[in-house]
Every structure is written in C-alpha cells, then in structure tokens.
Amino acid sequence: MPRYPYPVMPPPRKKSSLLWLWITLGVLGGVTLLGCGICGVFGYLGVSLVQSDTVQAPTRVTLYYQSLQTMDYTKAYTYVSPGASFSITQDDGNTTQISDEETFTSAAQSADQQLGSIESSSPRLVSLNNTVAKIAVTVTRTNKVYVVHLTLNKINGSWKIVEADGI
C-alpha cells in the first residue's frame, strides 16, 4: 500500500483588507473634529450664528442709548429709521416732532442740557412679532428718571426705531 503523506493544513485564507473602512472613518472623524473646533472657536469668541429677535431688538436699543450716553448723536441716529416718528413732550407741555437727523441731534442735546446726561438705560421687551417690537426703556439721567416707549420695525433684516415718545 502506498503511503500517503501526513495531511497538510491548507494555507491560511488571505485576510481581506479593511483599508477602505479606516480611510472612511478617518475622514468622518476629521470632519467632525473640524466642525467641533470651529463651533468651539465661535463659542469662545461669543459669535452667534443665529440670534433670536428677542435678543436683537433690545440689543439695538441698548446700542442706541449707549451712543446717546456718549453724546454720539450721529451714531445714535443710525439706529433710527428714515422718516421715523418721534413725538417728544417736554416738561413745559410743548411737543417736538423729530423728522431728520438735525432735529434729532438738537432734541438730544436739549435733553442733555435740561435733564442731564444719560447715566444708564434698561430696555424691556414689551411685545414682539415677526417684524415689530415694542420696547419700554427706563432712562436714568442726572436729574430725572423716566420711561421711553419705542417701536422698532425689522427693515432689511435689521431692527430700526420707527416711533418714540422720548429720547
């Protein structure tokens, strides 16, 4: 009888390469890490990609009053819509209508002289819909504390003051 050699183990199967899986996972991980890094930098710098109108409208009013506080009337007027209606009643009962930057500046300077400079302002959102915000602002001046009622309209994506009963 012929002798057969001992049974030989078959050669091991060649493992299929998972290189494609590692490349895919690496790319996804890199994109995720990059996205998280960008969001982290924006968060650290205080950049908000989406800011709600409940924040934007009062912020515009705060910037308006900060400009008035520093007596930068030209900058303050940039927060006012062209053709805005300011009807300001003085303590003596006279009403001033403000229709342009010149009368606005004159009224603001007059208020600074009569009531003292603005020391602080505290806006409070009264009502808000898609395009109209009503804000009440407590204004503290050297000689008087009073409330101003402002109406803002969203014009071309930016809030502008369209009505006010004081400065």
N, C-alpha and C. Protein backbone atom coordinates (compact mmCIF):
# COMPACT_ATOMS: atom_id res chain seq x y z
N MET A 1 0.79 -1.15 0.00
CA MET A 1 0.00 0.00 0.00
C MET A 1 0.86 1.25 0.00
N PRO A 2 0.45 2.21 -0.84
CA PRO A 2 1.27 3.40 -0.89
C PRO A 2 1.05 4.26 0.37
N ARG A 3 2.06 4.81 0.73
CA ARG A 3 1.97 5.66 1.92
C ARG A 3 1.64 7.09 1.48
N TYR A 4 0.68 7.59 2.15
CA TYR A 4 0.30 8.98 1.89
C TYR A 4 0.96 9.85 2.93
N PRO A 5 1.35 11.00 2.49
CA PRO A 5 1.97 11.86 3.49
C PRO A 5 0.92 12.32 4.50
N TYR A 6 1.43 12.76 5.58
CA TYR A 6 0.51 13.26 6.62
C TYR A 6 -0.34 14.38 6.03
N PRO A 7 -1.54 14.50 6.53
CA PRO A 7 -2.38 15.57 5.97
C PRO A 7 -1.73 16.94 6.23
N VAL A 8 -1.79 17.77 5.26
CA VAL A 8 -1.19 19.09 5.34
C VAL A 8 -2.31 20.12 5.53
N MET A 9 -2.04 21.05 6.40
CA MET A 9 -3.02 22.11 6.64
C MET A 9 -3.07 22.98 5.38
N PRO A 10 -4.28 23.36 5.01
CA PRO A 10 -4.36 24.25 3.86
C PRO A 10 -3.78 25.62 4.24
N PRO A 11 -3.26 26.35 3.30
CA PRO A 11 -2.69 27.66 3.62
C PRO A 11 -3.80 28.58 4.18
N PRO A 12 -3.43 29.44 5.11
CA PRO A 12 -4.46 30.32 5.69
C PRO A 12 -5.05 31.23 4.61
N ARG A 13 -6.34 31.52 4.82
CA ARG A 13 -7.02 32.39 3.87
C ARG A 13 -6.46 33.80 3.98
N LYS A 14 -6.30 34.44 2.86
CA LYS A 14 -5.78 35.79 2.86
C LYS A 14 -6.86 36.72 3.42
N LYS A 15 -6.48 37.53 4.45
CA LYS A 15 -7.44 38.44 5.06
C LYS A 15 -7.76 39.56 4.07
N SER A 16 -9.08 39.89 4.02
CA SER A 16 -9.45 40.99 3.14
C SER A 16 -9.01 42.30 3.80
N SER A 17 -8.61 43.21 3.01
CA SER A 17 -8.10 44.48 3.51
C SER A 17 -9.25 45.36 3.99
N LEU A 18 -9.08 45.99 5.16
CA LEU A 18 -10.08 46.92 5.70
C LEU A 18 -9.60 48.36 5.57
N LEU A 19 -8.68 48.58 4.65
CA LEU A 19 -8.14 49.91 4.46
C LEU A 19 -9.23 50.92 4.13
N TRP A 20 -10.19 50.55 3.30
CA TRP A 20 -11.28 51.45 2.93
C TRP A 20 -12.07 51.89 4.16
N LEU A 21 -12.27 50.99 5.11
CA LEU A 21 -13.01 51.31 6.33
C LEU A 21 -12.25 52.34 7.16
N TRP A 22 -10.94 52.16 7.30
CA TRP A 22 -10.14 53.08 8.09
C TRP A 22 -10.05 54.45 7.45
N ILE A 23 -9.98 54.50 6.14
CA ILE A 23 -9.96 55.78 5.44
C ILE A 23 -11.29 56.51 5.65
N THR A 24 -12.40 55.80 5.50
CA THR A 24 -13.72 56.40 5.69
C THR A 24 -13.89 56.92 7.11
N LEU A 25 -13.53 56.11 8.10
CA LEU A 25 -13.65 56.53 9.50
C LEU A 25 -12.72 57.71 9.80
N GLY A 26 -11.55 57.73 9.21
CA GLY A 26 -10.62 58.84 9.41
C GLY A 26 -11.16 60.15 8.85
N VAL A 27 -11.74 60.08 7.65
CA VAL A 27 -12.31 61.28 7.04
C VAL A 27 -13.49 61.79 7.86
N LEU A 28 -14.40 60.89 8.26
CA LEU A 28 -15.55 61.30 9.08
C LEU A 28 -15.10 61.88 10.42
N GLY A 29 -14.12 61.26 11.03
CA GLY A 29 -13.60 61.77 12.30
C GLY A 29 -12.96 63.14 12.14
N GLY A 30 -12.21 63.32 11.06
CA GLY A 30 -11.57 64.61 10.81
C GLY A 30 -12.58 65.73 10.58
N VAL A 31 -13.61 65.43 9.79
CA VAL A 31 -14.65 66.43 9.54
C VAL A 31 -15.39 66.78 10.83
N THR A 32 -15.70 65.78 11.64
CA THR A 32 -16.38 66.02 12.92
C THR A 32 -15.50 66.87 13.84
N LEU A 33 -14.24 66.53 13.93
CA LEU A 33 -13.31 67.27 14.78
C LEU A 33 -13.18 68.72 14.30
N LEU A 34 -13.09 68.92 13.00
CA LEU A 34 -13.00 70.27 12.45
C LEU A 34 -14.26 71.07 12.76
N GLY A 35 -15.43 70.46 12.58
CA GLY A 35 -16.70 71.14 12.88
C GLY A 35 -16.80 71.52 14.34
N CYS A 36 -16.42 70.62 15.23
CA CYS A 36 -16.45 70.92 16.66
C CYS A 36 -15.45 72.02 17.00
N GLY A 37 -14.32 72.01 16.36
CA GLY A 37 -13.31 73.05 16.61
C GLY A 37 -13.81 74.42 16.19
N ILE A 38 -14.45 74.50 15.03
CA ILE A 38 -14.98 75.78 14.55
C ILE A 38 -16.08 76.28 15.48
N CYS A 39 -16.99 75.40 15.88
CA CYS A 39 -18.05 75.80 16.82
C CYS A 39 -17.45 76.24 18.15
N GLY A 40 -16.43 75.56 18.60
CA GLY A 40 -15.77 75.93 19.85
C GLY A 40 -15.15 77.31 19.78
N VAL A 41 -14.50 77.61 18.66
CA VAL A 41 -13.89 78.94 18.48
C VAL A 41 -14.98 80.01 18.45
N PHE A 42 -16.07 79.77 17.70
CA PHE A 42 -17.18 80.73 17.66
C PHE A 42 -17.76 80.93 19.06
N GLY A 43 -17.94 79.85 19.79
CA GLY A 43 -18.47 79.95 21.15
C GLY A 43 -17.54 80.73 22.06
N TYR A 44 -16.24 80.49 21.94
CA TYR A 44 -15.26 81.20 22.77
C TYR A 44 -15.27 82.69 22.46
N LEU A 45 -15.40 83.02 21.17
CA LEU A 45 -15.39 84.42 20.77
C LEU A 45 -16.75 85.10 20.96
N GLY A 46 -17.75 84.33 21.32
CA GLY A 46 -19.08 84.90 21.55
C GLY A 46 -19.83 85.19 20.27
N VAL A 47 -19.51 84.49 19.20
CA VAL A 47 -20.19 84.70 17.93
C VAL A 47 -21.40 83.78 17.89
N SER A 48 -22.54 84.35 17.62
CA SER A 48 -23.76 83.56 17.48
C SER A 48 -24.18 83.60 16.02
N LEU A 49 -24.30 82.43 15.43
CA LEU A 49 -24.70 82.38 14.03
C LEU A 49 -26.19 82.67 13.88
N VAL A 50 -26.95 82.32 14.89
CA VAL A 50 -28.38 82.59 14.88
C VAL A 50 -28.71 83.31 16.17
N GLN A 51 -29.19 84.52 16.03
CA GLN A 51 -29.54 85.29 17.21
C GLN A 51 -31.02 85.60 17.11
N SER A 52 -31.75 85.32 18.17
CA SER A 52 -33.19 85.50 18.12
C SER A 52 -33.55 86.98 18.14
N ASP A 53 -34.75 87.26 17.62
CA ASP A 53 -35.24 88.63 17.61
C ASP A 53 -35.44 89.16 19.02
N THR A 54 -35.71 88.27 19.98
CA THR A 54 -35.89 88.72 21.37
C THR A 54 -34.59 89.26 21.94
N VAL A 55 -33.47 88.93 21.31
CA VAL A 55 -32.17 89.46 21.72
C VAL A 55 -31.78 90.64 20.83
N GLN A 56 -32.03 90.52 19.53
CA GLN A 56 -31.59 91.55 18.57
C GLN A 56 -32.24 92.90 18.81
N ALA A 57 -33.56 92.93 18.98
CA ALA A 57 -34.26 94.22 19.12
C ALA A 57 -33.80 94.97 20.37
N PRO A 58 -33.80 94.35 21.57
CA PRO A 58 -33.30 95.09 22.74
C PRO A 58 -31.82 95.47 22.62
N THR A 59 -31.03 94.65 21.93
CA THR A 59 -29.61 94.97 21.74
C THR A 59 -29.46 96.25 20.92
N ARG A 60 -30.28 96.40 19.88
CA ARG A 60 -30.23 97.63 19.08
C ARG A 60 -30.58 98.84 19.93
N VAL A 61 -31.57 98.69 20.81
CA VAL A 61 -31.95 99.80 21.69
C VAL A 61 -30.82 100.13 22.66
N THR A 62 -30.16 99.09 23.18
CA THR A 62 -29.02 99.31 24.07
C THR A 62 -27.91 100.08 23.36
N LEU A 63 -27.61 99.69 22.12
CA LEU A 63 -26.58 100.39 21.34
C LEU A 63 -26.99 101.84 21.06
N TYR A 64 -28.26 102.05 20.80
CA TYR A 64 -28.79 103.40 20.57
C TYR A 64 -28.55 104.27 21.80
N TYR A 65 -28.91 103.74 22.98
CA TYR A 65 -28.74 104.53 24.21
C TYR A 65 -27.27 104.68 24.62
N GLN A 66 -26.44 103.69 24.28
CA GLN A 66 -25.00 103.85 24.55
C GLN A 66 -24.43 105.00 23.71
N SER A 67 -24.91 105.13 22.48
CA SER A 67 -24.47 106.24 21.62
C SER A 67 -24.95 107.57 22.18
N LEU A 68 -26.19 107.61 22.66
CA LEU A 68 -26.70 108.85 23.28
C LEU A 68 -25.92 109.17 24.55
N GLN A 69 -25.56 108.13 25.30
CA GLN A 69 -24.83 108.33 26.56
C GLN A 69 -23.46 108.96 26.30
N THR A 70 -22.82 108.57 25.20
CA THR A 70 -21.51 109.14 24.85
C THR A 70 -21.65 110.40 24.00
N MET A 71 -22.91 110.83 23.82
CA MET A 71 -23.24 112.03 23.04
C MET A 71 -22.79 111.94 21.59
N ASP A 72 -22.79 110.71 21.07
CA ASP A 72 -22.50 110.48 19.65
C ASP A 72 -23.85 110.40 18.93
N TYR A 73 -24.43 111.57 18.69
CA TYR A 73 -25.79 111.65 18.15
C TYR A 73 -25.88 111.12 16.72
N THR A 74 -24.82 111.30 15.96
CA THR A 74 -24.81 110.79 14.58
C THR A 74 -24.91 109.27 14.59
N LYS A 75 -24.14 108.62 15.46
CA LYS A 75 -24.21 107.16 15.56
C LYS A 75 -25.57 106.73 16.09
N ALA A 76 -26.09 107.44 17.07
CA ALA A 76 -27.41 107.09 17.62
C ALA A 76 -28.47 107.14 16.53
N TYR A 77 -28.36 108.12 15.65
CA TYR A 77 -29.37 108.28 14.59
C TYR A 77 -29.30 107.13 13.57
N THR A 78 -28.19 106.41 13.50
CA THR A 78 -28.11 105.27 12.57
C THR A 78 -29.05 104.14 12.99
N TYR A 79 -29.49 104.13 14.24
CA TYR A 79 -30.42 103.11 14.72
C TYR A 79 -31.87 103.53 14.50
N VAL A 80 -32.06 104.71 13.94
CA VAL A 80 -33.39 105.26 13.69
C VAL A 80 -33.71 105.11 12.21
N SER A 81 -34.93 104.69 11.91
CA SER A 81 -35.36 104.55 10.53
C SER A 81 -35.61 105.92 9.90
N PRO A 82 -35.23 106.09 8.63
CA PRO A 82 -35.55 107.35 7.96
C PRO A 82 -37.08 107.54 7.99
N GLY A 83 -37.50 108.73 8.33
CA GLY A 83 -38.93 109.00 8.40
C GLY A 83 -39.57 108.53 9.69
N ALA A 84 -38.76 108.24 10.70
CA ALA A 84 -39.30 107.80 11.98
C ALA A 84 -40.12 108.92 12.63
N SER A 85 -41.05 108.52 13.47
CA SER A 85 -41.91 109.49 14.14
C SER A 85 -41.53 109.59 15.61
N PHE A 86 -40.86 110.67 15.97
CA PHE A 86 -40.54 110.96 17.36
C PHE A 86 -41.44 112.11 17.78
N SER A 87 -42.24 111.89 18.77
CA SER A 87 -43.09 112.94 19.30
C SER A 87 -42.74 113.09 20.77
N ILE A 88 -42.00 114.14 21.09
CA ILE A 88 -41.46 114.30 22.44
C ILE A 88 -42.15 115.46 23.13
N THR A 89 -42.76 115.14 24.26
CA THR A 89 -43.43 116.18 25.04
C THR A 89 -42.50 116.61 26.17
N GLN A 90 -42.18 117.90 26.18
CA GLN A 90 -41.30 118.45 27.22
C GLN A 90 -42.10 118.65 28.51
N ASP A 91 -41.36 118.93 29.58
CA ASP A 91 -41.99 119.19 30.87
C ASP A 91 -42.93 120.40 30.81
N ASP A 92 -42.65 121.33 29.90
CA ASP A 92 -43.49 122.53 29.80
C ASP A 92 -44.74 122.30 28.96
N GLY A 93 -44.92 121.06 28.45
CA GLY A 93 -46.10 120.72 27.67
C GLY A 93 -45.93 120.86 26.18
N ASN A 94 -44.85 121.47 25.73
CA ASN A 94 -44.60 121.61 24.29
C ASN A 94 -44.19 120.26 23.70
N THR A 95 -44.65 120.01 22.47
CA THR A 95 -44.33 118.76 21.78
C THR A 95 -43.38 119.05 20.63
N THR A 96 -42.33 118.26 20.53
CA THR A 96 -41.36 118.39 19.45
C THR A 96 -41.49 117.19 18.52
N GLN A 97 -41.61 117.47 17.22
CA GLN A 97 -41.63 116.41 16.22
C GLN A 97 -40.24 116.30 15.62
N ILE A 98 -39.72 115.09 15.58
CA ILE A 98 -38.38 114.88 15.02
C ILE A 98 -38.55 114.16 13.69
N SER A 99 -38.01 114.77 12.64
CA SER A 99 -38.19 114.19 11.31
C SER A 99 -36.88 113.94 10.57
N ASP A 100 -35.77 114.45 11.11
CA ASP A 100 -34.49 114.24 10.44
C ASP A 100 -33.37 114.26 11.47
N GLU A 101 -32.15 114.02 11.01
CA GLU A 101 -31.01 113.92 11.93
C GLU A 101 -30.73 115.25 12.64
N GLU A 102 -30.94 116.34 11.94
CA GLU A 102 -30.66 117.65 12.54
C GLU A 102 -31.59 117.92 13.73
N THR A 103 -32.90 117.70 13.55
CA THR A 103 -33.83 117.93 14.67
C THR A 103 -33.63 116.90 15.77
N PHE A 104 -33.22 115.68 15.39
CA PHE A 104 -32.92 114.65 16.39
C PHE A 104 -31.75 115.09 17.27
N THR A 105 -30.68 115.53 16.62
CA THR A 105 -29.49 115.97 17.36
C THR A 105 -29.82 117.15 18.27
N SER A 106 -30.59 118.08 17.75
CA SER A 106 -30.98 119.25 18.54
C SER A 106 -31.80 118.84 19.76
N ALA A 107 -32.76 117.93 19.57
CA ALA A 107 -33.60 117.47 20.69
C ALA A 107 -32.78 116.69 21.71
N ALA A 108 -31.83 115.87 21.24
CA ALA A 108 -30.99 115.09 22.16
C ALA A 108 -30.09 116.01 22.97
N GLN A 109 -29.52 117.02 22.33
CA GLN A 109 -28.66 117.98 23.04
C GLN A 109 -29.48 118.77 24.06
N SER A 110 -30.68 119.14 23.68
CA SER A 110 -31.57 119.88 24.58
C SER A 110 -31.92 119.02 25.80
N ALA A 111 -32.20 117.74 25.58
CA ALA A 111 -32.50 116.83 26.69
C ALA A 111 -31.29 116.70 27.61
N ASP A 112 -30.09 116.61 27.03
CA ASP A 112 -28.87 116.52 27.84
C ASP A 112 -28.69 117.77 28.70
N GLN A 113 -29.00 118.93 28.13
CA GLN A 113 -28.84 120.19 28.89
C GLN A 113 -29.89 120.32 29.99
N GLN A 114 -31.14 119.98 29.68
CA GLN A 114 -32.23 120.17 30.64
C GLN A 114 -32.29 119.08 31.70
N LEU A 115 -32.08 117.83 31.29
CA LEU A 115 -32.27 116.70 32.20
C LEU A 115 -30.97 116.09 32.70
N GLY A 116 -29.86 116.52 32.14
CA GLY A 116 -28.57 115.93 32.49
C GLY A 116 -28.24 114.79 31.54
N SER A 117 -27.00 114.36 31.59
CA SER A 117 -26.57 113.30 30.68
C SER A 117 -27.16 111.96 31.11
N ILE A 118 -27.21 111.03 30.15
CA ILE A 118 -27.74 109.70 30.43
C ILE A 118 -26.71 108.93 31.25
N GLU A 119 -27.15 108.41 32.38
CA GLU A 119 -26.28 107.60 33.23
C GLU A 119 -26.46 106.12 32.95
N SER A 120 -27.71 105.72 32.66
CA SER A 120 -27.97 104.31 32.33
C SER A 120 -29.31 104.20 31.62
N SER A 121 -29.50 103.06 30.98
CA SER A 121 -30.78 102.75 30.33
C SER A 121 -31.02 101.26 30.45
N SER A 122 -32.29 100.90 30.67
CA SER A 122 -32.66 99.49 30.85
C SER A 122 -33.83 99.16 29.94
N PRO A 123 -33.56 98.53 28.78
CA PRO A 123 -34.66 98.17 27.88
C PRO A 123 -35.40 96.93 28.38
N ARG A 124 -36.72 96.93 28.15
CA ARG A 124 -37.56 95.78 28.50
C ARG A 124 -38.48 95.52 27.31
N LEU A 125 -38.41 94.30 26.78
CA LEU A 125 -39.23 93.93 25.64
C LEU A 125 -40.68 93.83 26.09
N VAL A 126 -41.56 94.60 25.46
CA VAL A 126 -42.98 94.59 25.81
C VAL A 126 -43.73 93.62 24.92
N SER A 127 -43.51 93.70 23.61
CA SER A 127 -44.15 92.76 22.68
C SER A 127 -43.28 92.61 21.44
N LEU A 128 -43.48 91.48 20.77
CA LEU A 128 -42.67 91.17 19.59
C LEU A 128 -43.46 90.28 18.67
N ASN A 129 -43.47 90.62 17.38
CA ASN A 129 -43.92 89.67 16.37
C ASN A 129 -42.82 89.63 15.32
N ASN A 130 -43.09 89.10 14.17
CA ASN A 130 -42.03 88.90 13.18
C ASN A 130 -41.30 90.18 12.78
N THR A 131 -42.03 91.29 12.68
CA THR A 131 -41.41 92.50 12.15
C THR A 131 -41.57 93.73 13.03
N VAL A 132 -42.27 93.62 14.15
CA VAL A 132 -42.49 94.78 15.02
C VAL A 132 -42.16 94.41 16.46
N ALA A 133 -41.35 95.25 17.09
CA ALA A 133 -41.02 95.07 18.51
C ALA A 133 -41.36 96.35 19.25
N LYS A 134 -41.98 96.20 20.40
CA LYS A 134 -42.26 97.35 21.27
C LYS A 134 -41.42 97.18 22.52
N ILE A 135 -40.66 98.23 22.84
CA ILE A 135 -39.72 98.16 23.96
C ILE A 135 -39.91 99.39 24.84
N ALA A 136 -39.97 99.14 26.14
CA ALA A 136 -40.01 100.22 27.12
C ALA A 136 -38.62 100.34 27.72
N VAL A 137 -38.09 101.55 27.76
CA VAL A 137 -36.73 101.77 28.26
C VAL A 137 -36.80 102.71 29.46
N THR A 138 -36.26 102.26 30.58
CA THR A 138 -36.12 103.14 31.73
C THR A 138 -34.80 103.88 31.57
N VAL A 139 -34.90 105.20 31.42
CA VAL A 139 -33.72 106.04 31.19
C VAL A 139 -33.41 106.80 32.48
N THR A 140 -32.19 106.65 32.94
CA THR A 140 -31.75 107.38 34.13
C THR A 140 -30.78 108.47 33.70
N ARG A 141 -31.21 109.71 33.93
CA ARG A 141 -30.37 110.87 33.65
C ARG A 141 -29.96 111.49 34.97
N THR A 142 -29.05 112.42 34.90
CA THR A 142 -28.55 113.08 36.11
C THR A 142 -29.67 113.67 36.94
N ASN A 143 -30.68 114.29 36.28
CA ASN A 143 -31.73 115.00 37.01
C ASN A 143 -33.10 114.35 36.93
N LYS A 144 -33.24 113.22 36.22
CA LYS A 144 -34.57 112.65 36.04
C LYS A 144 -34.48 111.19 35.62
N VAL A 145 -35.45 110.40 36.07
CA VAL A 145 -35.62 109.02 35.62
C VAL A 145 -36.99 108.94 34.96
N TYR A 146 -37.05 108.38 33.76
CA TYR A 146 -38.32 108.30 33.04
C TYR A 146 -38.31 107.09 32.12
N VAL A 147 -39.48 106.78 31.55
CA VAL A 147 -39.63 105.64 30.65
C VAL A 147 -39.93 106.16 29.24
N VAL A 148 -39.22 105.61 28.27
CA VAL A 148 -39.44 105.92 26.86
C VAL A 148 -40.00 104.67 26.20
N HIS A 149 -41.04 104.84 25.38
CA HIS A 149 -41.64 103.73 24.65
C HIS A 149 -41.19 103.80 23.20
N LEU A 150 -40.55 102.74 22.74
CA LEU A 150 -40.03 102.68 21.37
C LEU A 150 -40.74 101.59 20.59
N THR A 151 -40.94 101.84 19.31
CA THR A 151 -41.41 100.82 18.39
C THR A 151 -40.32 100.62 17.35
N LEU A 152 -39.94 99.37 17.14
CA LEU A 152 -38.91 99.05 16.16
C LEU A 152 -39.52 98.17 15.08
N ASN A 153 -39.12 98.39 13.84
CA ASN A 153 -39.50 97.53 12.73
C ASN A 153 -38.26 96.84 12.20
N LYS A 154 -38.44 95.60 11.76
CA LYS A 154 -37.34 94.88 11.14
C LYS A 154 -37.33 95.26 9.66
N ILE A 155 -36.31 96.01 9.27
CA ILE A 155 -36.20 96.52 7.91
C ILE A 155 -34.93 95.94 7.29
N ASN A 156 -35.10 95.17 6.22
CA ASN A 156 -33.97 94.51 5.55
C ASN A 156 -33.12 93.72 6.54
N GLY A 157 -33.76 93.02 7.47
CA GLY A 157 -33.06 92.16 8.41
C GLY A 157 -32.46 92.86 9.61
N SER A 158 -32.66 94.18 9.72
CA SER A 158 -32.08 94.94 10.83
C SER A 158 -33.20 95.71 11.54
N TRP A 159 -33.15 95.73 12.87
CA TRP A 159 -34.15 96.45 13.66
C TRP A 159 -33.84 97.94 13.67
N LYS A 160 -34.85 98.75 13.34
CA LYS A 160 -34.72 100.21 13.32
C LYS A 160 -35.86 100.82 14.14
N ILE A 161 -35.54 101.91 14.84
CA ILE A 161 -36.54 102.62 15.63
C ILE A 161 -37.42 103.42 14.67
N VAL A 162 -38.74 103.21 14.75
CA VAL A 162 -39.66 103.93 13.86
C VAL A 162 -40.56 104.89 14.64
N GLU A 163 -40.73 104.65 15.94
CA GLU A 163 -41.54 105.54 16.77
C GLU A 163 -40.93 105.63 18.15
N ALA A 164 -41.04 106.81 18.74
CA ALA A 164 -40.56 107.00 20.11
C ALA A 164 -41.32 108.16 20.74
N ASP A 165 -41.52 108.06 22.05
CA ASP A 165 -42.18 109.16 22.75
C ASP A 165 -41.20 109.91 23.65
N GLY A 166 -39.92 109.75 23.37
CA GLY A 166 -38.89 110.46 24.12
C GLY A 166 -37.51 110.09 23.62
N ILE A 167 -36.53 110.73 24.21
CA ILE A 167 -35.13 110.42 23.86
C ILE A 167 -34.45 109.87 25.09
